[in-house]
Coordinates of C-alpha atoms in Angstrom, one line a residue:
X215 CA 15.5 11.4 28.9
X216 CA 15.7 8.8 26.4
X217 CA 18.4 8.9 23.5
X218 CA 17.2 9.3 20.1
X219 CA 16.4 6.7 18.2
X220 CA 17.8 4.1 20.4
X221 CA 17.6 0.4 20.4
X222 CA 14.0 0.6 22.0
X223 CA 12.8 3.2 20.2
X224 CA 9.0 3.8 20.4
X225 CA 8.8 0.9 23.5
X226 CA 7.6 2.7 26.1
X227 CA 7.9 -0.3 29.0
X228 CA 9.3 -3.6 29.4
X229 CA 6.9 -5.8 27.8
X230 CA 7.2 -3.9 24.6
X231 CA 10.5 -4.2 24.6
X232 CA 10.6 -8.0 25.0
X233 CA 7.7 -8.8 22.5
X234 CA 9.6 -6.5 20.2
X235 CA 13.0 -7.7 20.4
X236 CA 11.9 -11.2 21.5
X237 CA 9.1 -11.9 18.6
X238 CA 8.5 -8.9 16.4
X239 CA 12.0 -7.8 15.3
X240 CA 13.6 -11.1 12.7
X241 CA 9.9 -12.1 11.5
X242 CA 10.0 -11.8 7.3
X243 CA 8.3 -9.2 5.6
X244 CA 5.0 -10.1 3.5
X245 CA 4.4 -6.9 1.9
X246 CA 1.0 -7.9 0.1
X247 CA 0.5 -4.2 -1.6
X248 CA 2.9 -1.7 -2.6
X249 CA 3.3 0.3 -5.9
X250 CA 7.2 -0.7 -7.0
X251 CA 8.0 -1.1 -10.6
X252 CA 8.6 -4.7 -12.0
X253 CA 10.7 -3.0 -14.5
X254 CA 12.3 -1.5 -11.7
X255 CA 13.2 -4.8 -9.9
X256 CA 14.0 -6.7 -13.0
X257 CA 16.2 -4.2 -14.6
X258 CA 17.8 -4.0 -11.3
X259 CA 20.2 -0.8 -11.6
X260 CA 22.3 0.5 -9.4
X261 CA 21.0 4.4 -7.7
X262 CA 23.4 7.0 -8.8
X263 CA 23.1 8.4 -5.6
X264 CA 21.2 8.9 -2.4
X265 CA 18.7 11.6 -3.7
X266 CA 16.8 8.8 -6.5
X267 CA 16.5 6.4 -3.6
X268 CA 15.1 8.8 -1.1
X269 CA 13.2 11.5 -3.3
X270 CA 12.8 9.5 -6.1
X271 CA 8.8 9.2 -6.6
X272 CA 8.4 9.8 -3.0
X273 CA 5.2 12.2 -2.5
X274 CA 5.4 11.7 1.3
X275 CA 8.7 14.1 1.2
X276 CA 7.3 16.2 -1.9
X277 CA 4.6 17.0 0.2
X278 CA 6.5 18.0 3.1
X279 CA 8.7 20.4 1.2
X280 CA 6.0 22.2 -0.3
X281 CA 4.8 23.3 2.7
X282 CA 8.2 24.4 4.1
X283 CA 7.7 26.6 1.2
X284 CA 10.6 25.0 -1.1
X285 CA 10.4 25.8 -4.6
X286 CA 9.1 23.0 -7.1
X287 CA 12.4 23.0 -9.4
X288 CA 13.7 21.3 -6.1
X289 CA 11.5 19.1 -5.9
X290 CA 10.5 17.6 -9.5
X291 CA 11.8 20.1 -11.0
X292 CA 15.4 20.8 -12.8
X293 CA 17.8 20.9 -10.2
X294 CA 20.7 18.8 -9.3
X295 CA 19.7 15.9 -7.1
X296 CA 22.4 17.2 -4.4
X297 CA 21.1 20.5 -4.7
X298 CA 17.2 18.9 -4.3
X299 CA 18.4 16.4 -1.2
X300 CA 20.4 19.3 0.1
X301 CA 16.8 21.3 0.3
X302 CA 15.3 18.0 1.8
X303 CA 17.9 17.9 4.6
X304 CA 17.2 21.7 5.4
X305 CA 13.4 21.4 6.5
X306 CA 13.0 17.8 7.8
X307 CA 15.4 19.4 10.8
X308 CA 11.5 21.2 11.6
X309 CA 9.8 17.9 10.8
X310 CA 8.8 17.2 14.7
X311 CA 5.7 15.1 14.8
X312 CA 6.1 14.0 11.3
X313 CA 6.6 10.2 10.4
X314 CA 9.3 11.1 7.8
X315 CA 11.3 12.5 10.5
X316 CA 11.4 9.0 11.9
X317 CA 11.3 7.5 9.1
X318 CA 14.4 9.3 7.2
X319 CA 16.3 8.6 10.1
X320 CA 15.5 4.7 10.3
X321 CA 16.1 4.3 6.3
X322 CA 19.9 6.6 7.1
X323 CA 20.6 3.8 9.7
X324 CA 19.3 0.6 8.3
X325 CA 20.5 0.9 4.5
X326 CA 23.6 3.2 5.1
X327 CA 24.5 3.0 8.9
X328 CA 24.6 6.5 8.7
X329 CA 24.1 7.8 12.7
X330 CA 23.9 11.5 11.5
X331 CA 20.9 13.4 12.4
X332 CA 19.9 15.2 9.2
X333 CA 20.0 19.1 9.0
X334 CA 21.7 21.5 6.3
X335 CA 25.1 21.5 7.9
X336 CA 25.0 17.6 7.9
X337 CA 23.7 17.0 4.7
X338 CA 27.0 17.3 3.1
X339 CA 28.5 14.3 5.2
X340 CA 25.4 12.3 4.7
X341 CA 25.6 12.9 1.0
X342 CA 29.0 11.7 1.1
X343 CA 29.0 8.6 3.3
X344 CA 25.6 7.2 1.6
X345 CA 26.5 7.8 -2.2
X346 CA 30.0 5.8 -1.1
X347 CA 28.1 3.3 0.1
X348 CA 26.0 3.2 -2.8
X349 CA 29.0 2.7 -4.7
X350 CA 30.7 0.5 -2.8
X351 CA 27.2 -1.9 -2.7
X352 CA 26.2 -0.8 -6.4
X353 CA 22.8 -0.6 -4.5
X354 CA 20.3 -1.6 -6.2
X355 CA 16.5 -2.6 -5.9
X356 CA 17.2 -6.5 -5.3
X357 CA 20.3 -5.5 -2.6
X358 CA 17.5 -3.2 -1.0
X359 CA 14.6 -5.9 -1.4
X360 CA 17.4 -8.9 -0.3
X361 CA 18.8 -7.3 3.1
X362 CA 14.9 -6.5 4.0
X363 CA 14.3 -9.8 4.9
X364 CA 11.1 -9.8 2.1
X365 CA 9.5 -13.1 1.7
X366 CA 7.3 -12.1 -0.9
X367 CA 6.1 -8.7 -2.2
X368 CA 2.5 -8.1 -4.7
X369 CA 2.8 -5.2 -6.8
X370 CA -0.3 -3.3 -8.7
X371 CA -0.8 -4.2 -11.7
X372 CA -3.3 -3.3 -14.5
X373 CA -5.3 -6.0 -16.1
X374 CA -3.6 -4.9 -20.0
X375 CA -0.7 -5.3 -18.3
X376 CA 1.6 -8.4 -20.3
X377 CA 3.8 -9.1 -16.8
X378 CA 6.7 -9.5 -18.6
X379 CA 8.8 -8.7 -16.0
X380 CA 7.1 -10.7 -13.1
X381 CA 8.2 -13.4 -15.6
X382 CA 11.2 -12.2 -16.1
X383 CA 12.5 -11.6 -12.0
X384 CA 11.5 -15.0 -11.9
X385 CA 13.6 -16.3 -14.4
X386 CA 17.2 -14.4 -13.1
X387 CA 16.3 -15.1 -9.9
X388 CA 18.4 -12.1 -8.4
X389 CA 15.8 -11.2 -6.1
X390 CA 15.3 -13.7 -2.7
X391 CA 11.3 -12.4 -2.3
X392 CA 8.6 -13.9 -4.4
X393 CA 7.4 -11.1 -7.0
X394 CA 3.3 -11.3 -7.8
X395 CA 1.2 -9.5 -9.5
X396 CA -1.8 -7.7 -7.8
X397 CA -5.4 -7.4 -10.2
X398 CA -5.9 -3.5 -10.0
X399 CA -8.9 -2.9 -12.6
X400 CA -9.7 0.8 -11.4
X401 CA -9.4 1.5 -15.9
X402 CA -12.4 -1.0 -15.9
X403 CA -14.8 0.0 -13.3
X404 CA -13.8 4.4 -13.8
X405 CA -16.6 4.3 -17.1
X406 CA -17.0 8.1 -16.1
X407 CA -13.7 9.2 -17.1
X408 CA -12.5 10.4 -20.6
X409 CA -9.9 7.1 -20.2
X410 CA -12.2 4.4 -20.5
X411 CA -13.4 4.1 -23.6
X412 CA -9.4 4.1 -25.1
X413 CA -8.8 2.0 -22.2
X414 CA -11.4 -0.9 -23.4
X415 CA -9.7 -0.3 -26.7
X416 CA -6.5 -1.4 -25.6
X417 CA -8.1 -4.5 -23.2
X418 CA -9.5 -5.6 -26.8
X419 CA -5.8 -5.6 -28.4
X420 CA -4.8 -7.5 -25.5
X421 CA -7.4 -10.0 -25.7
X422 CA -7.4 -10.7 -29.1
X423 CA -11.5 -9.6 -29.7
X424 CA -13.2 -6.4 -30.0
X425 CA -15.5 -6.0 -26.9
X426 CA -18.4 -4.3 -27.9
X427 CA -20.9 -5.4 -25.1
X428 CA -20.8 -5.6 -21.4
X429 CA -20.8 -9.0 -21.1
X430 CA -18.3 -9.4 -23.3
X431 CA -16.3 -7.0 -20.8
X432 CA -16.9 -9.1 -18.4
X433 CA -15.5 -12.4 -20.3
X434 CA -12.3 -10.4 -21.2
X435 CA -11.8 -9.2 -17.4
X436 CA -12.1 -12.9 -16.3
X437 CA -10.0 -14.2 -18.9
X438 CA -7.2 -11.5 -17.6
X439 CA -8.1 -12.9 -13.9
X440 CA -7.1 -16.4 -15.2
X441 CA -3.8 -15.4 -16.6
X442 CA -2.6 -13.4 -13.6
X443 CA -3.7 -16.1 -11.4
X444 CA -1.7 -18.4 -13.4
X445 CA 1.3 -16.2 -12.3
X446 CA 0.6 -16.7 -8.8
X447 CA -1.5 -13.5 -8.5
X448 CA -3.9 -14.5 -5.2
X449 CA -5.3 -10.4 -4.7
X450 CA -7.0 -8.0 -6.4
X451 CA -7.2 -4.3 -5.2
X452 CA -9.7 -1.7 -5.8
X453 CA -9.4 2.4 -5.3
X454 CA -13.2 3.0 -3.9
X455 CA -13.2 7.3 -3.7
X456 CA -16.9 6.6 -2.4
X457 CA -18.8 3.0 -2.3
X458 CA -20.3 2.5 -5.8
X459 CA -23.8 1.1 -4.8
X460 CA -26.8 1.5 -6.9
X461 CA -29.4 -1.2 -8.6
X462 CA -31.4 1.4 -10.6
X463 CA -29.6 1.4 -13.4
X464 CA -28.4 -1.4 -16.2
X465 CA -25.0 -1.9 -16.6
X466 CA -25.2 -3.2 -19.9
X467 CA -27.0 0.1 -20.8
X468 CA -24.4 2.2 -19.0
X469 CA -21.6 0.3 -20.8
X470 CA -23.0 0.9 -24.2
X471 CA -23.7 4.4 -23.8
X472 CA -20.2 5.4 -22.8
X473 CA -18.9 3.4 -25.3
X474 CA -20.9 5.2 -27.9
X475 CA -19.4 8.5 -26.0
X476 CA -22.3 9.2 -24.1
X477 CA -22.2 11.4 -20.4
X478 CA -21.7 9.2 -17.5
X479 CA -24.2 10.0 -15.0
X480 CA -22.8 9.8 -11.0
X481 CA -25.6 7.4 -10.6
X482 CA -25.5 5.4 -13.7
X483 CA -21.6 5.4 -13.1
X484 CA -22.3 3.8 -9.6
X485 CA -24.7 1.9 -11.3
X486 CA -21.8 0.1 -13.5
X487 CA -18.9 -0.1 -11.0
X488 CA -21.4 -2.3 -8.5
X489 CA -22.9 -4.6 -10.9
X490 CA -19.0 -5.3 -12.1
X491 CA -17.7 -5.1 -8.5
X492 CA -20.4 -8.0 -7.7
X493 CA -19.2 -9.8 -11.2
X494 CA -15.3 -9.5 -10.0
X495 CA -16.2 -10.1 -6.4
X496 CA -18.0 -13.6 -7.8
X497 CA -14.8 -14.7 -9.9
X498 CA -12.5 -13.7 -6.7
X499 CA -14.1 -16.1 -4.6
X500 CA -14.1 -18.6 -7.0
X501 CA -10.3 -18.4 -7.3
X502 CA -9.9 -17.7 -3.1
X503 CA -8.3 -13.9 -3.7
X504 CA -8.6 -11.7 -1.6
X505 CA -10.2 -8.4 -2.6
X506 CA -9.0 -5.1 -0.9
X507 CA -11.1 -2.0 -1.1
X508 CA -9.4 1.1 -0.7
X509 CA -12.0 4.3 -0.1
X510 CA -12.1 7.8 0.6
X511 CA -9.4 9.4 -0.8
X512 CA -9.9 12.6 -2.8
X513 CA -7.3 12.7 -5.8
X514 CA -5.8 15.3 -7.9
X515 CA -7.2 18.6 -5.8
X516 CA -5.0 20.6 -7.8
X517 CA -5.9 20.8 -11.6
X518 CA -2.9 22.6 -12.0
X519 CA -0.4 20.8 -10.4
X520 CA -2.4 17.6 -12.4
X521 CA -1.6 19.5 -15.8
X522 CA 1.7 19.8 -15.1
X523 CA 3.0 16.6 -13.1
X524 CA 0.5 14.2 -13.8
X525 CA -1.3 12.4 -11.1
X526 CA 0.4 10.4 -7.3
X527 CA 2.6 13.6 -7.3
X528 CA 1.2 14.4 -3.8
X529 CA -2.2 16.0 -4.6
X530 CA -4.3 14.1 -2.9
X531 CA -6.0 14.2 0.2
X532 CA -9.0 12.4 2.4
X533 CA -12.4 12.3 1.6
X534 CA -15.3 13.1 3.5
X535 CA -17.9 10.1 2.0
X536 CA -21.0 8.7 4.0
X537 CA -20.1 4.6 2.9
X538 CA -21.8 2.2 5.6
X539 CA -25.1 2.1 4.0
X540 CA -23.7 1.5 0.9
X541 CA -20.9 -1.1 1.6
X542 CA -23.2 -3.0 3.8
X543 CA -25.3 -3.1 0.8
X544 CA -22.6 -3.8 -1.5
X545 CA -21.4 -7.2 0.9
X546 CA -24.8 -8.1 1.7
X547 CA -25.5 -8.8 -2.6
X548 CA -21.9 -10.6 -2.4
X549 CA -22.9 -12.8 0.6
X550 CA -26.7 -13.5 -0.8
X551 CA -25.6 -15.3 -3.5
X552 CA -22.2 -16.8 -1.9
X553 CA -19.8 -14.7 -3.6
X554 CA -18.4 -12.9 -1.5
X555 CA -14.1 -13.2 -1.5
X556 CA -11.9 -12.7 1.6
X557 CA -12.0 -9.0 1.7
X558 CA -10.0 -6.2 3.3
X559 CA -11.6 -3.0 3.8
X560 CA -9.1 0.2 4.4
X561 CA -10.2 3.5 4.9
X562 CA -8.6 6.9 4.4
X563 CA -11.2 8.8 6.7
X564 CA -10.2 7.7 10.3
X565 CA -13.9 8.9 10.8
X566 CA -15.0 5.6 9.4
X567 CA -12.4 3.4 11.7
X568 CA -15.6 2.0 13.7
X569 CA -18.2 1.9 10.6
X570 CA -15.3 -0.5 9.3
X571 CA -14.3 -2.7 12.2
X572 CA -17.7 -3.2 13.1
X573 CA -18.6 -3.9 9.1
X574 CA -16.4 -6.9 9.8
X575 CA -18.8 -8.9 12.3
X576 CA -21.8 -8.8 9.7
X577 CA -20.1 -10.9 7.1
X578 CA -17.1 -13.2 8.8
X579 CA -17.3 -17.1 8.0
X580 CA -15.6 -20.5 9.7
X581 CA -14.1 -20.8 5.8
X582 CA -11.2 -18.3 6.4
X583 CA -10.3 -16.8 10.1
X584 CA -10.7 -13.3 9.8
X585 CA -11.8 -13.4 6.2
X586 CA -13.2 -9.7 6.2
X587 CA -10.0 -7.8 7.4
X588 CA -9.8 -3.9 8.3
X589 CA -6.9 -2.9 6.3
X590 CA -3.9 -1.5 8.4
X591 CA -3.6 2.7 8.6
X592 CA -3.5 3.8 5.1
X593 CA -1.6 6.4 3.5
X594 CA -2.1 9.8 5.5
X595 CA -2.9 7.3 8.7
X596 CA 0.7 5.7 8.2
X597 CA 1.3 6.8 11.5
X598 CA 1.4 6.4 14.7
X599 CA -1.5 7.5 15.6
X600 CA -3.9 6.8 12.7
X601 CA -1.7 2.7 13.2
X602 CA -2.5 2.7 16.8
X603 CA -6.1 4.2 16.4
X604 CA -7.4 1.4 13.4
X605 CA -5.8 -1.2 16.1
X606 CA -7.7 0.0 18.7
X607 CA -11.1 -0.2 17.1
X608 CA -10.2 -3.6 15.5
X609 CA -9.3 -5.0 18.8
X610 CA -12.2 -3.4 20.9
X611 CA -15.2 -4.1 18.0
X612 CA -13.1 -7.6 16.3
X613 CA -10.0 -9.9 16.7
X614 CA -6.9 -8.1 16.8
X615 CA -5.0 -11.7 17.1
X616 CA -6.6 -12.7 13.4
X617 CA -4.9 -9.3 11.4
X618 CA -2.8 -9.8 8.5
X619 CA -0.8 -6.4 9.6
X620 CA 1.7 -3.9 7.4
X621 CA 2.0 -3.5 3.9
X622 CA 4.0 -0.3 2.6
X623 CA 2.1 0.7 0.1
X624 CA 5.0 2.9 -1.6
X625 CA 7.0 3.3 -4.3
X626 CA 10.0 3.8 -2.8
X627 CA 12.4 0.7 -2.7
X628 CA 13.6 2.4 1.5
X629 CA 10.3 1.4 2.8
X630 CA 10.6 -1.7 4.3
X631 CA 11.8 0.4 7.7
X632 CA 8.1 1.4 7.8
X633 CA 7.4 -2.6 8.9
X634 CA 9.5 -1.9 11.8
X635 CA 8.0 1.0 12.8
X636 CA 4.8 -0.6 12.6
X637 CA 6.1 -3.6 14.8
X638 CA 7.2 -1.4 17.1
X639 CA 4.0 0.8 17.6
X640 CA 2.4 -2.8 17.7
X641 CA 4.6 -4.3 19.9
X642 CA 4.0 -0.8 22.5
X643 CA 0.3 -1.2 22.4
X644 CA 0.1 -4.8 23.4
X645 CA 2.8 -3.9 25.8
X646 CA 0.8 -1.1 27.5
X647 CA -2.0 -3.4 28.1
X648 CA -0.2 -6.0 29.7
X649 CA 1.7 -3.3 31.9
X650 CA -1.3 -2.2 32.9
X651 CA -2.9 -5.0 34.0
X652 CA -5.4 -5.3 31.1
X653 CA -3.9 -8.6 29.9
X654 CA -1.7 -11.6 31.3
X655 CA 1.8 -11.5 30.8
X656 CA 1.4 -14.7 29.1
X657 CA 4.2 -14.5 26.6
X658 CA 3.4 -17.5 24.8
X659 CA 0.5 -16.0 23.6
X660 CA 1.3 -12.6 23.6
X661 CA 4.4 -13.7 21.7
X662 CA 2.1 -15.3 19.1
X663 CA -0.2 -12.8 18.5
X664 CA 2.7 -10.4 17.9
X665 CA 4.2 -13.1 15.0
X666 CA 1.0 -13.8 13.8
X667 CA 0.2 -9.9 13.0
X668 CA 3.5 -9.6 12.2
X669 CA 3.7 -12.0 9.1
X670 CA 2.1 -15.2 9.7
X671 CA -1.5 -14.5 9.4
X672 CA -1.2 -12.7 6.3
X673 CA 1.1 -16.1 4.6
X674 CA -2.0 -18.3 5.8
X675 CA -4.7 -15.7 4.7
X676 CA -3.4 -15.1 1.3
X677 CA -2.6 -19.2 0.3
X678 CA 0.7 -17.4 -1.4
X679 CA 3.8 -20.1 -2.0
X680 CA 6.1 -17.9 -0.6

């Protein structure tokens, strides 16, 4: 039996343990979408104590202690954080088979060197030894971001948003990682929700001119694509529930009629979102970004929980779309007229791993390696599992060697343990093929395939200066 958690955790044979601790282990971090605050980083105070670092905003855990049937007040409600990380230690003891089990654990050791395995009776210890080393460190996001070995992190970013604080990291300079802005314009393309016609009221302000047509939309959005681009921003990202693909419908029609407070139509709204994805997708490319779709997630499920906490509060859940007709579509009227941008494609619906990774053949190009990407496991495929199943189908359908690899997607300033786990899952897979005679152990170019996924095919494929 092996010990828990030990120094070759998750590598099941030899191999993976040399690619791992041999070529996986000290590469940087390029964590090219996530959700921390820029505030956050650039105010830069210390944690209190261990329950805002690890509960803090987290709806992975939230999630978890719902259904061990923990009462809400612990949770995001009104109690003390050591009465709410006391109710955290006393169900992840159950969590077997859940990432956060491993996950927790690996944060404990890494940022605390805290060995303890986490129930109710050592909760109190843990408490103890990780809010004195909080204190001790005055821990804080850039002491977190700085011993991660984080060579540059993109954050989501609205295009209202001023960056002000993107400026601002870089001017103190207490953070070692390059800080960019990442183009999220889900406001602009969501015309069917009671939030966009305020929304293009406050993109006017920004801009300095009433927009009062599509087209002028569209100059504004560009205009906001130029400035974060100007602050290094190289991505754009884009929350897809379904794939918005229909030509029957103007969007300059569309976009006047909700502005005028007319009912959105699901095809008219489809209608809109493609004719400005194609617009976005044509500036993209003219700037080399790279555009990440993000689809089939199914958000805020429960209205009431929604009322009452607002939305990314752990409410969400995966969708069941039909989208290869549709994004096939949707590239093929990017490609036609030479628009279409690097692109990585993510799904939430592990149904859609092979429409995906065989989506990627139709539209590659000698301009960029691997320019159409299938996104790592996302979200509720963080996992081992969902991780080693979207390898799988990229490496039986694609080129495995050409993947630009993790990202954390998280708000929580621990997460940068979740590379490693990732590395290690990779490192296991390649291992296993080798072991079993399904590939040379040829360890120069296993061990570059391994750096390569690990870091260095996203630095080339995102032409960051990081």
């Amino acid at each position: 039996m092996k010990k828990f958690m030990d120094k070759d955790f998750m590598l099941t044979n030899d191999t993976a343990v040399k690619l791992y601790h041999g070529w996986a282990e000290d590469m940087p971090i390029f964590d090219y979408h996530c959700h921390l605050s820029p505030r956050q980083m650039y105010e830069d105070k210390p944690f209190e104590n261990v329950t805002q670092i690890f509960l803090g905003g987290d709806h992975y855990k939230w999630r978890y202690m719902r259904s061990n049937g923990i009462d809400e007040e612990y949770i995001t409600g009104g109690k003390s954080d050591y009465e709410k990380f006391k109710a955290f230690c006393s169900c992840l003891r159950y969590a077997i088979g859940n990432p956060l089990y491993h996950w927790t654990h690996l944060e404990l050791r890494r940022y605390f060197g805290v060995d303890e395995i986490v129930t109710e009776k050592t909760c109190d210890i843990i408490w103890e030894k990780c809010n004195t080393f909080i204190e001790k460190t005055k821990m804080s996001p850039s002491v977190l971001i700085n011993s991660s070995n984080v060579a540059a992190i993109c954050t989501t970013d609205d295009p209202a948003d001023d960056l002000e604080y993107h400026k601002k990291i870089a001017e103190k300079g207490h953070i070692k990682a390059r800080i960019y802005p990442a183009f999220r314009p889900d406001f602009v393309l969501n015309i069917e929700k009671d939030t966009f016609k305020p929304y293009i009221e406050k993109l006017s302000g920004v801009c300095g001119k009433e927009i009062t047509s599509y087209n002028e939309l569209i100059d504004a959005v560009y205009v906001r694509i130029e400035y974060f681009h100007s602050l290094g921003c190289r991505i754009s990202d884009h929350a897809l529930d379904g794939v918005p693909y229909n030509i029957a419908y103007d969007a300059r029609t569309v976009f006047t009629k909700a502005l005028s407070g007319g009912e959105i139509s699901r095809e008219e709204a489809a209608a809109y979102k493609c004719e400005t994805l194609l617009r976005l997708a044509k500036k993209y490319k003219e700037l080399d970004w790279a555009m990440q779709l993000h689809i089939g997630a199914l958000r805020n499920n429960n209205s009431k929980m929604l009322e009452k906490l607002g939305a990314d509060t752990g409410f969400d859940s995966i969708a069941d779309y039909p989208i290869a007709a549709d994004l096939s579509a949707l590239m093929d009227a990017m490609e036609k007229n030479g628009n279409l941008p690097k692109t990585i494609l993510y799904t939430l619906n592990p149904k859609d791993n092979y429409v995906l990774a065989t989506m990627l053949g139709n539209f590659q190009s000698s301009e960029t390696a691997g320019k159409i990407q299938f996104g790592s496991g996302w979200w509720f495929n963080d996992q081992r599992d969902g991780m080693t199943e979207q390898m799988k189908a990229l490496a039986n359908l694609g080129a495995l060697n050409k993947f630009v690899g993790m990202l954390t997607d998280s708000r929580s300033f621990l997460s940068y343990t979740r590379h490693e786990y990732f590395r290690r899952i990779l490192c296991n897979l390649i291992g296993t093929w080798v072991e079993n005679g399904e590939f040379p152990a040829d360890y120069d170019t296993l061990g570059k395939i391994v750096k390569d996924i690990c870091f260095d095919n996203a630095k080339k494929y995102f032409s960051m200066d990081i």
